[in-house]
mmCIF file of C-alpha atoms and ligand atoms in Angstrom:
data_model
loop_
_atom_site.group_PDB
_atom_site.id
_atom_site.type_symbol
_atom_site.label_atom_id
_atom_site.label_comp_id
_atom_site.label_asym_id
_atom_site.label_seq_id
_atom_site.Cartn_x
_atom_site.Cartn_y
_atom_site.Cartn_z
ATOM 1 C CA MET A 415 -0.026 0.034 -0.128
ATOM 2 C CA GLY A 416 1.167 3.462 -0.975
ATOM 3 C CA LEU A 417 1.785 5.120 2.590
ATOM 4 C CA GLY A 418 3.036 1.801 3.878
ATOM 5 C CA GLU A 419 0.929 -0.181 6.363
ATOM 6 C CA PHE A 420 2.428 1.003 9.622
ATOM 7 C CA ALA A 421 2.590 4.404 8.471
ATOM 8 C CA LEU A 422 -1.145 4.718 7.726
ATOM 9 C CA ILE A 423 -2.150 2.637 11.183
ATOM 10 C CA ASP A 424 0.243 5.097 12.919
ATOM 11 C CA ARG A 425 -1.328 8.234 11.382
ATOM 12 C CA TYR A 426 -5.025 7.366 11.284
ATOM 13 C CA PHE A 427 -5.900 4.678 13.778
ATOM 14 C CA THR A 428 -3.463 5.229 16.726
ATOM 15 C CA ARG A 429 -4.262 7.490 19.705
ATOM 16 C CA PRO A 430 -3.108 7.188 23.131
ATOM 17 C CA ALA A 431 -5.264 4.772 25.103
ATOM 18 C CA ARG A 432 -7.443 6.258 27.739
ATOM 19 C CA ARG A 433 -8.927 2.949 29.439
ATOM 20 C CA ALA A 434 -7.015 -0.060 27.994
ATOM 21 C CA VAL A 435 -3.593 -0.781 29.369
ATOM 22 C CA LEU A 436 -2.181 -1.375 26.083
ATOM 23 C CA GLY A 437 -3.570 -0.254 22.739
ATOM 24 C CA VAL A 438 -2.499 -0.295 19.033
ATOM 25 C CA GLY A 439 1.278 -1.361 18.289
ATOM 26 C CA ASP A 440 1.943 -4.761 20.252
ATOM 27 C CA ASP A 441 0.741 -8.411 19.210
ATOM 28 C CA CYS A 442 -2.122 -7.661 21.539
ATOM 29 C CA ALA A 443 -3.994 -5.058 23.345
ATOM 30 C CA LEU A 444 -4.351 -5.563 27.218
ATOM 31 C CA LEU A 445 -7.455 -4.603 28.933
ATOM 32 C CA THR A 446 -8.221 -5.134 32.727
ATOM 33 C CA SER A 447 -11.000 -6.862 33.393
ATOM 34 C CA GLN A 448 -13.144 -5.637 36.252
ATOM 35 C CA PRO A 449 -14.535 -8.120 39.332
ATOM 36 C CA GLY A 450 -17.874 -8.666 39.013
ATOM 37 C CA MET A 451 -18.488 -7.746 35.281
ATOM 38 C CA GLN A 452 -18.857 -9.733 32.301
ATOM 39 C CA LEU A 453 -17.331 -8.997 28.857
ATOM 40 C CA CYS A 454 -19.764 -8.423 26.010
ATOM 41 C CA VAL A 455 -18.090 -9.071 22.585
ATOM 42 C CA SER A 456 -19.843 -8.234 19.201
ATOM 43 C CA SER A 457 -18.665 -7.885 15.492
ATOM 44 C CA ASP A 458 -20.225 -6.256 12.501
ATOM 45 C CA MET A 459 -18.972 -6.007 8.752
ATOM 46 C CA LEU A 460 -19.710 -3.516 6.613
ATOM 47 C CA VAL A 461 -19.492 -4.445 2.658
ATOM 48 C CA GLU A 462 -19.821 -1.565 0.144
ATOM 49 C CA GLY A 463 -22.710 -2.230 -1.859
ATOM 50 C CA ARG A 464 -24.470 -4.638 0.495
ATOM 51 C CA HIS A 465 -24.310 -2.386 3.909
ATOM 52 C CA PHE A 466 -23.499 0.830 2.416
ATOM 53 C CA LEU A 467 -23.637 2.731 -0.987
ATOM 54 C CA SER A 468 -20.415 4.212 -2.667
ATOM 55 C CA THR A 469 -22.097 7.695 -2.414
ATOM 56 C CA VAL A 470 -21.945 7.894 1.281
ATOM 57 C CA ALA A 471 -19.380 10.670 2.767
ATOM 58 C CA PRO A 472 -16.455 8.738 4.379
ATOM 59 C CA GLN A 473 -17.090 10.494 7.643
ATOM 60 C CA ARG A 474 -20.514 9.067 7.923
ATOM 61 C CA LEU A 475 -19.184 5.856 6.968
ATOM 62 C CA GLY A 476 -16.519 5.990 9.784
ATOM 63 C CA HIS A 477 -19.402 6.818 12.183
ATOM 64 C CA LYS A 478 -21.985 4.096 10.917
ATOM 65 C CA ALA A 479 -19.335 1.299 10.989
ATOM 66 C CA LEU A 480 -18.870 1.965 14.615
ATOM 67 C CA ALA A 481 -22.508 2.993 15.290
ATOM 68 C CA VAL A 482 -23.731 -0.141 14.349
ATOM 69 C CA ASN A 483 -21.465 -2.072 16.671
ATOM 70 C CA LEU A 484 -22.455 0.111 19.653
ATOM 71 C CA SER A 485 -25.996 -0.680 19.054
ATOM 72 C CA ASP A 486 -25.536 -4.351 19.825
ATOM 73 C CA LEU A 487 -23.925 -3.427 22.684
ATOM 74 C CA ALA A 488 -26.776 -1.049 23.811
ATOM 75 C CA ALA A 489 -29.092 -3.930 23.115
ATOM 76 C CA CYS A 490 -27.418 -6.113 25.713
ATOM 77 C CA GLY A 491 -27.371 -3.098 28.192
ATOM 78 C CA ALA A 492 -23.672 -3.030 28.232
ATOM 79 C CA GLU A 493 -21.078 -0.396 28.817
ATOM 80 C CA PRO A 494 -18.762 0.039 25.812
ATOM 81 C CA LEU A 495 -15.005 -0.154 26.497
ATOM 82 C CA ALA A 496 -12.826 -0.372 23.507
ATOM 83 C CA PHE A 497 -13.043 -1.652 19.824
ATOM 84 C CA THR A 498 -10.943 -3.370 17.196
ATOM 85 C CA LEU A 499 -10.819 -2.414 13.447
ATOM 86 C CA ALA A 500 -9.943 -4.766 10.739
ATOM 87 C CA LEU A 501 -9.971 -2.740 7.317
ATOM 88 C CA ALA A 502 -9.364 -4.043 3.881
ATOM 89 C CA LEU A 503 -8.849 -0.870 1.691
ATOM 90 C CA PRO A 504 -8.406 -0.458 -2.298
ATOM 91 C CA GLY A 505 -5.747 2.374 -1.623
ATOM 92 C CA THR A 506 -4.316 4.722 0.801
ATOM 93 C CA ASP A 507 -6.182 7.801 -0.301
ATOM 94 C CA ASP A 508 -5.919 10.495 2.290
ATOM 95 C CA ALA A 509 -9.067 11.876 0.767
ATOM 96 C CA PHE A 510 -10.974 8.953 2.093
ATOM 97 C CA LEU A 511 -8.866 7.947 5.395
ATOM 98 C CA GLN A 512 -8.801 11.099 6.955
ATOM 99 C CA PRO A 513 -12.658 11.703 6.924
ATOM 100 C CA PHE A 514 -13.361 8.200 7.645
ATOM 101 C CA ALA A 515 -11.072 8.157 10.682
ATOM 102 C CA GLU A 516 -12.783 11.460 11.838
ATOM 103 C CA GLY A 517 -16.018 10.056 11.867
ATOM 104 C CA LEU A 518 -14.802 7.071 13.744
ATOM 105 C CA TRP A 519 -12.972 8.969 16.166
ATOM 106 C CA ALA A 520 -15.783 11.361 17.205
ATOM 107 C CA LEU A 521 -18.038 8.713 17.852
ATOM 108 C CA ALA A 522 -15.426 6.803 19.882
ATOM 109 C CA GLU A 523 -14.695 9.824 22.028
ATOM 110 C CA ARG A 524 -18.246 10.635 22.548
ATOM 111 C CA HIS A 525 -18.557 7.076 24.353
ATOM 112 C CA GLY A 526 -15.173 7.394 25.866
ATOM 113 C CA ILE A 527 -13.937 4.000 24.164
ATOM 114 C CA ASP A 528 -10.425 3.233 22.873
ATOM 115 C CA LEU A 529 -9.480 1.744 19.402
ATOM 116 C CA VAL A 530 -7.175 -0.986 20.539
ATOM 117 C CA GLY A 531 -5.887 -2.725 17.679
ATOM 118 C CA GLY A 532 -7.055 -4.270 14.326
ATOM 119 C CA ASP A 533 -5.766 -5.499 10.773
ATOM 120 C CA THR A 534 -5.169 -3.588 7.556
ATOM 121 C CA THR A 535 -4.881 -4.997 4.410
ATOM 122 C CA ALA A 536 -5.158 -4.214 0.554
ATOM 123 C CA GLY A 537 -8.563 -5.147 -1.090
ATOM 124 C CA PRO A 538 -12.170 -3.953 -1.855
ATOM 125 C CA LEU A 539 -13.248 -1.640 0.879
ATOM 126 C CA ASN A 540 -14.482 -3.833 3.821
ATOM 127 C CA ILE A 541 -14.828 -2.731 7.269
ATOM 128 C CA CYS A 542 -15.229 -4.991 10.330
ATOM 129 C CA ILE A 543 -15.184 -3.754 13.773
ATOM 130 C CA THR A 544 -15.353 -5.651 16.891
ATOM 131 C CA VAL A 545 -16.719 -3.988 20.125
ATOM 132 C CA LEU A 546 -15.784 -4.932 23.512
ATOM 133 C CA GLY A 547 -18.248 -4.166 26.526
ATOM 134 C CA GLN A 548 -18.943 -4.866 29.996
ATOM 135 C CA VAL A 549 -22.139 -5.653 32.301
ATOM 136 C CA PRO A 550 -22.492 -6.688 35.918
ATOM 137 C CA ALA A 551 -22.590 -10.548 36.002
ATOM 138 C CA GLY A 552 -25.749 -12.055 34.886
ATOM 139 C CA GLN A 553 -27.450 -8.771 34.046
ATOM 140 C CA ALA A 554 -27.048 -8.414 30.366
ATOM 141 C CA LEU A 555 -30.374 -7.907 28.338
ATOM 142 C CA LEU A 556 -31.044 -10.922 26.063
ATOM 143 C CA ARG A 557 -33.529 -11.806 23.528
ATOM 144 C CA SER A 558 -35.000 -14.704 25.410
ATOM 145 C CA GLY A 559 -36.576 -12.985 28.383
ATOM 146 C CA ALA A 560 -39.633 -12.039 26.887
ATOM 147 C CA ALA A 561 -42.939 -13.269 28.816
ATOM 148 C CA ALA A 562 -46.696 -13.042 27.727
ATOM 149 C CA GLY A 563 -48.221 -10.038 29.079
ATOM 150 C CA ASP A 564 -45.113 -7.881 28.800
ATOM 151 C CA ASP A 565 -45.540 -4.497 26.851
ATOM 152 C CA LEU A 566 -43.505 -4.115 23.717
ATOM 153 C CA TRP A 567 -41.520 -0.776 23.259
ATOM 154 C CA VAL A 568 -39.483 0.712 20.823
ATOM 155 C CA SER A 569 -36.960 3.633 21.002
ATOM 156 C CA GLY A 570 -36.935 6.800 18.554
ATOM 157 C CA THR A 571 -38.589 6.299 15.217
ATOM 158 C CA LEU A 572 -38.531 3.769 12.718
ATOM 159 C CA GLY A 573 -38.669 3.553 8.955
ATOM 160 C CA ASP A 574 -36.548 6.604 7.727
ATOM 161 C CA ALA A 575 -33.345 4.714 6.735
ATOM 162 C CA ARG A 576 -35.641 2.612 4.658
ATOM 163 C CA ALA A 577 -37.395 5.429 3.063
ATOM 164 C CA ALA A 578 -33.805 7.189 2.326
ATOM 165 C CA LEU A 579 -32.938 3.570 0.830
ATOM 166 C CA GLU A 580 -36.029 3.621 -1.402
ATOM 167 C CA CYS A 581 -35.058 7.175 -2.752
ATOM 168 C CA PHE A 582 -31.624 5.802 -3.648
ATOM 169 C CA ARG A 583 -33.283 3.127 -5.357
ATOM 170 C CA GLY A 584 -35.663 5.485 -7.266
ATOM 171 C CA THR A 585 -38.688 3.932 -6.018
ATOM 172 C CA LEU A 586 -39.745 6.928 -3.844
ATOM 173 C CA ALA A 587 -39.129 10.835 -5.167
ATOM 174 C CA LEU A 588 -39.022 13.547 -2.233
ATOM 175 C CA ASP A 589 -37.627 17.047 -2.433
ATOM 176 C CA GLY A 590 -33.947 17.694 -1.773
ATOM 177 C CA GLY A 591 -34.527 18.842 2.115
ATOM 178 C CA ALA A 592 -36.784 15.711 3.072
ATOM 179 C CA PHE A 593 -34.382 13.362 1.230
ATOM 180 C CA GLU A 594 -31.255 14.930 3.020
ATOM 181 C CA THR A 595 -33.254 14.498 6.471
ATOM 182 C CA LEU A 596 -33.974 10.648 5.641
ATOM 183 C CA ARG A 597 -30.464 9.961 4.344
ATOM 184 C CA ARG A 598 -29.032 11.320 7.594
ATOM 185 C CA ALA A 599 -31.018 8.701 9.361
ATOM 186 C CA MET A 600 -29.699 6.075 7.076
ATOM 187 C CA GLU A 601 -25.970 7.320 7.257
ATOM 188 C CA LEU A 602 -25.802 8.614 10.933
ATOM 189 C CA PRO A 603 -27.760 6.387 13.302
ATOM 190 C CA GLU A 604 -27.370 6.964 16.905
ATOM 191 C CA PRO A 605 -26.586 3.941 18.860
ATOM 192 C CA ARG A 606 -28.927 3.915 22.158
ATOM 193 C CA VAL A 607 -26.016 2.993 24.426
ATOM 194 C CA ALA A 608 -27.456 5.126 27.536
ATOM 195 C CA LEU A 609 -30.732 3.690 27.206
ATOM 196 C CA GLY A 610 -29.803 0.218 26.662
ATOM 197 C CA GLN A 611 -27.718 0.428 30.163
ATOM 198 C CA ARG A 612 -30.629 1.912 32.025
ATOM 199 C CA LEU A 613 -32.842 -0.903 30.903
ATOM 200 C CA ARG A 614 -30.978 -3.507 32.666
ATOM 201 C CA GLY A 615 -33.111 -4.950 35.365
ATOM 202 C CA VAL A 616 -36.317 -2.905 33.881
ATOM 203 C CA ALA A 617 -36.521 -4.582 30.411
ATOM 204 C CA SER A 618 -37.377 -8.443 29.922
ATOM 205 C CA SER A 619 -35.666 -8.869 26.755
ATOM 206 C CA ALA A 620 -34.089 -6.668 24.017
ATOM 207 C CA ILE A 621 -32.733 -6.297 20.486
ATOM 208 C CA ASP A 622 -31.677 -3.774 17.961
ATOM 209 C CA VAL A 623 -33.624 -3.361 15.159
ATOM 210 C CA SER A 624 -31.148 -3.722 12.288
ATOM 211 C CA ASP A 625 -33.234 -5.914 9.888
ATOM 212 C CA GLY A 626 -36.370 -4.611 10.181
ATOM 213 C CA LEU A 627 -39.032 -4.438 13.093
ATOM 214 C CA LEU A 628 -40.870 -7.794 12.244
ATOM 215 C CA GLY A 629 -37.599 -9.678 11.625
ATOM 216 C CA ASP A 630 -36.060 -8.495 14.678
ATOM 217 C CA LEU A 631 -39.024 -8.835 16.690
ATOM 218 C CA GLY A 632 -38.976 -12.404 15.420
ATOM 219 C CA HIS A 633 -35.801 -13.132 16.919
ATOM 220 C CA ILE A 634 -36.901 -12.206 20.409
ATOM 221 C CA LEU A 635 -40.099 -14.465 19.919
ATOM 222 C CA ARG A 636 -38.462 -17.414 18.824
ATOM 223 C CA ARG A 637 -35.718 -17.135 21.763
ATOM 224 C CA SER A 638 -38.482 -16.340 24.289
ATOM 225 C CA GLY A 639 -41.025 -19.009 22.913
ATOM 226 C CA VAL A 640 -43.926 -16.584 22.806
ATOM 227 C CA GLY A 641 -46.122 -14.498 20.293
ATOM 228 C CA ALA A 642 -46.980 -10.704 19.661
ATOM 229 C CA ARG A 643 -49.349 -8.314 18.660
ATOM 230 C CA ILE A 644 -48.207 -4.912 17.408
ATOM 231 C CA GLU A 645 -50.238 -1.850 16.672
ATOM 232 C CA LEU A 646 -49.228 -0.356 13.392
ATOM 233 C CA ASP A 647 -50.691 3.007 14.427
ATOM 234 C CA ALA A 648 -48.879 3.137 17.694
ATOM 235 C CA VAL A 649 -45.354 2.312 15.788
ATOM 236 C CA PRO A 650 -43.417 5.721 15.928
ATOM 237 C CA ARG A 651 -42.679 7.473 12.771
ATOM 238 C CA SER A 652 -40.951 11.016 11.759
ATOM 239 C CA ALA A 653 -43.234 13.519 10.257
ATOM 240 C CA LEU A 654 -41.581 12.961 6.956
ATOM 241 C CA LEU A 655 -42.428 9.440 6.749
ATOM 242 C CA ALA A 656 -46.037 10.155 8.270
ATOM 243 C CA ALA A 657 -46.266 12.090 5.092
ATOM 244 C CA LEU A 658 -45.868 9.531 2.845
ATOM 245 C CA SER A 659 -48.520 7.022 1.491
ATOM 246 C CA PRO A 660 -49.927 4.220 4.038
ATOM 247 C CA ASP A 661 -48.335 1.557 1.976
ATOM 248 C CA VAL A 662 -44.743 3.102 2.121
ATOM 249 C CA GLN A 663 -45.168 3.811 5.750
ATOM 250 C CA ARG A 664 -46.143 0.209 6.695
ATOM 251 C CA ASN A 665 -43.242 -1.007 4.517
ATOM 252 C CA CYS A 666 -40.745 1.128 6.049
ATOM 253 C CA LEU A 667 -41.853 0.744 9.724
ATOM 254 C CA LEU A 668 -42.153 -3.088 9.412
ATOM 255 C CA ARG A 669 -39.622 -4.307 7.126
ATOM 256 C CA GLY A 670 -37.075 -1.423 6.978
ATOM 257 C CA GLY A 671 -33.784 -2.003 8.087
ATOM 258 C CA ASP A 672 -30.610 0.185 9.472
ATOM 259 C CA ASP A 673 -32.802 1.771 12.318
ATOM 260 C CA TYR A 674 -30.617 0.870 14.934
ATOM 261 C CA GLU A 675 -33.452 1.759 17.786
ATOM 262 C CA LEU A 676 -33.938 -0.504 20.646
ATOM 263 C CA LEU A 677 -36.882 -2.778 20.580
ATOM 264 C CA PHE A 678 -37.638 -4.265 24.035
ATOM 265 C CA SER A 679 -40.252 -5.755 26.419
ATOM 266 C CA ALA A 680 -41.044 -5.001 29.988
ATOM 267 C CA ALA A 681 -43.758 -6.162 32.382
ATOM 268 C CA PRO A 682 -46.584 -3.604 32.765
ATOM 269 C CA GLY A 683 -45.744 -3.056 36.156
ATOM 270 C CA ARG A 684 -42.525 -1.417 34.809
ATOM 271 C CA LEU A 685 -44.010 1.175 33.024
ATOM 272 C CA ASP A 686 -42.829 3.826 35.324
ATOM 273 C CA GLU A 687 -39.138 2.667 35.205
ATOM 274 C CA VAL A 688 -39.125 2.289 31.555
ATOM 275 C CA ARG A 689 -40.270 6.099 31.171
ATOM 276 C CA VAL A 690 -37.659 7.179 33.803
ATOM 277 C CA ALA A 691 -35.074 5.150 31.821
ATOM 278 C CA ALA A 692 -35.910 6.680 28.701
ATOM 279 C CA ARG A 693 -35.995 9.992 30.256
ATOM 280 C CA ASP A 694 -32.589 9.820 31.851
ATOM 281 C CA ALA A 695 -31.238 8.542 28.550
ATOM 282 C CA ASP A 696 -32.982 11.389 26.661
ATOM 283 C CA VAL A 697 -34.537 9.292 24.202
ATOM 284 C CA GLN A 698 -38.190 8.975 23.095
ATOM 285 C CA VAL A 699 -39.724 5.585 23.399
ATOM 286 C CA SER A 700 -43.227 4.214 22.531
ATOM 287 C CA ARG A 701 -45.328 1.328 23.339
ATOM 288 C CA ILE A 702 -46.030 -0.581 20.261
ATOM 289 C CA GLY A 703 -47.957 -3.540 21.201
ATOM 290 C CA ARG A 704 -47.604 -6.602 23.807
ATOM 291 C CA ILE A 705 -45.913 -10.033 24.124
ATOM 292 C CA GLU A 706 -48.795 -12.997 23.873
ATOM 293 C CA ALA A 707 -48.705 -16.692 24.507
ATOM 294 C CA GLY A 708 -48.277 -18.777 21.383
ATOM 295 C CA ASP A 709 -46.326 -18.128 18.504
ATOM 296 C CA ALA A 710 -48.189 -15.551 16.347
ATOM 297 C CA LEU A 711 -46.864 -12.282 15.400
ATOM 298 C CA LEU A 712 -49.808 -10.190 14.788
ATOM 299 C CA VAL A 713 -50.029 -6.660 13.114
ATOM 300 C CA VAL A 714 -53.361 -5.023 13.785
ATOM 301 C CA ASP A 715 -54.676 -1.470 12.720
ATOM 302 C CA GLY A 716 -56.546 0.892 14.793
ATOM 303 C CA ARG A 717 -59.749 -1.049 14.706
ATOM 304 C CA GLY A 718 -58.303 -4.308 15.874
ATOM 305 C CA GLN A 719 -58.267 -5.660 12.231
ATOM 306 C CA VAL A 720 -55.202 -8.035 11.418
ATOM 307 C CA LEU A 721 -53.283 -6.747 8.812
ATOM 308 C CA HIS A 722 -50.320 -9.381 8.774
ATOM 309 C CA GLU A 723 -50.033 -12.646 10.570
ATOM 310 C CA HIS A 724 -46.823 -14.289 11.111
ATOM 311 C CA ALA A 725 -45.650 -17.470 12.807
ATOM 312 C CA ARG A 726 -42.543 -16.167 14.972
ATOM 313 C CA GLY A 727 -41.442 -13.666 12.589
ATOM 314 C CA PHE A 728 -41.918 -16.283 9.524
ATOM 315 C CA ASP A 729 -43.939 -14.166 7.218
ATOM 316 C CA HIS A 730 -46.700 -16.010 5.349
ATOM 317 C CA PHE A 731 -47.606 -13.084 3.260
ATOM 318 C CA ALA A 732 -43.884 -12.190 2.102
ATOM 319 C CA ALA A 733 -44.016 -12.112 -1.770
HETATM 320 P P1 ADP B 943 0.488 -8.436 13.729
HETATM 321 O O1 ADP B 943 1.243 -8.697 12.613
HETATM 322 O O2 ADP B 943 1.005 -8.974 14.919
HETATM 323 O O3 ADP B 943 -1.093 -9.121 13.685
HETATM 324 P P2 ADP B 943 -0.214 -6.066 12.455
HETATM 325 O O4 ADP B 943 1.352 -5.914 11.841
HETATM 326 O O5 ADP B 943 -1.024 -6.405 11.563
HETATM 327 O O6 ADP B 943 -0.041 -6.886 13.903
HETATM 328 O O7 ADP B 943 -0.319 -4.659 13.311
HETATM 329 C C1 ADP B 943 0.507 -3.890 14.007
HETATM 330 C C2 ADP B 943 -0.354 -3.382 14.941
HETATM 331 O O8 ADP B 943 -1.403 -2.471 14.510
HETATM 332 C C3 ADP B 943 -1.044 -4.097 16.104
HETATM 333 O O9 ADP B 943 -1.177 -3.776 17.390
HETATM 334 C C4 ADP B 943 -2.621 -4.072 15.579
HETATM 335 O O10 ADP B 943 -3.751 -4.448 16.466
HETATM 336 C C5 ADP B 943 -2.779 -2.866 14.982
HETATM 337 N N1 ADP B 943 -3.482 -2.336 13.872
HETATM 338 C C6 ADP B 943 -3.365 -3.073 12.644
HETATM 339 N N2 ADP B 943 -4.344 -2.522 11.814
HETATM 340 C C7 ADP B 943 -5.345 -1.601 12.539
HETATM 341 C C8 ADP B 943 -6.517 -0.821 12.498
HETATM 342 N N3 ADP B 943 -6.896 -0.579 11.114
HETATM 343 N N4 ADP B 943 -6.864 -0.046 13.192
HETATM 344 C C9 ADP B 943 -5.954 -0.125 14.595
HETATM 345 N N5 ADP B 943 -5.318 -0.874 14.671
HETATM 346 C C10 ADP B 943 -4.419 -1.610 13.740
HETATM 347 MG MG1 MG B 944 2.187 -10.025 15.844
#
């Protein structure tokens, strides 16, 4: 590679470690494990054309690569500690690497986490981040704890990222300002790290919405051995999405991906604690339905009419 692999790592991806005992530069990074805590580990790979478009600004790509990983820690209620970065690069272009690194570091700094190592190689652009976090032993939020009668909640709003993708695909036409707002949602997701940590001991199950509400809820239902009923009208959406046709809204809300909001269940008696957690994390949460016995996933309209019926996320009506 033009700049030289080690000069590149040094210039863009090496900063003094704040929490780690040893960061970039040796064969391994060293972190001190805290007594009574469990380590949470998760990886997400971003491949051009599949997870991002070539039109994305490098700074936003740097942000998103880390954000989608932090979102997994958020879903487990973990406190982020550190991350590694495995990077395949077609070249050593400063015009790409400088803003990419800026976007990455800006989000890392907001969460007070160290980049402690990684790997760098020439190849088609591919970004794989592994995040490390911690939770008090036994307190991680899991997909498996939902129980019949629990309320079903989601943070933020859903569907904007999918609407942006439809604009890029040319199936949706919006004016420039609206498009830019939706595009931000797709390219600059905000991982709900603070909310996730505050939901420990409150939520009975949680997942982050990366593949669409129905699909991700299906994971909770299968792991928990339950069904659910969603009220479509209660699923939170932006004013922009709410102005689109009902069909587009429904598709973006239920099947959109890339939302990176938290979907979680909590016993009805926990309602006040959920509200406090959301207020303290400064994130809006909405009750969108409830967990039910059985294995059906129903989506109902305002009159209780069933719009969709799935078996634990398996969509009988998918085209
Ligand atoms: P090794 O050959 O021992 O696997 P490398 O020569 O690949 O190590 O990397 C040298 C050091 O730079 C290591 O500490 C590694 O973790 C770190 N590193 C490599 N690529 C990256 C990257 N993209 N971001 C952060 N650290 C990196
Ligand atoms: Mg080595």
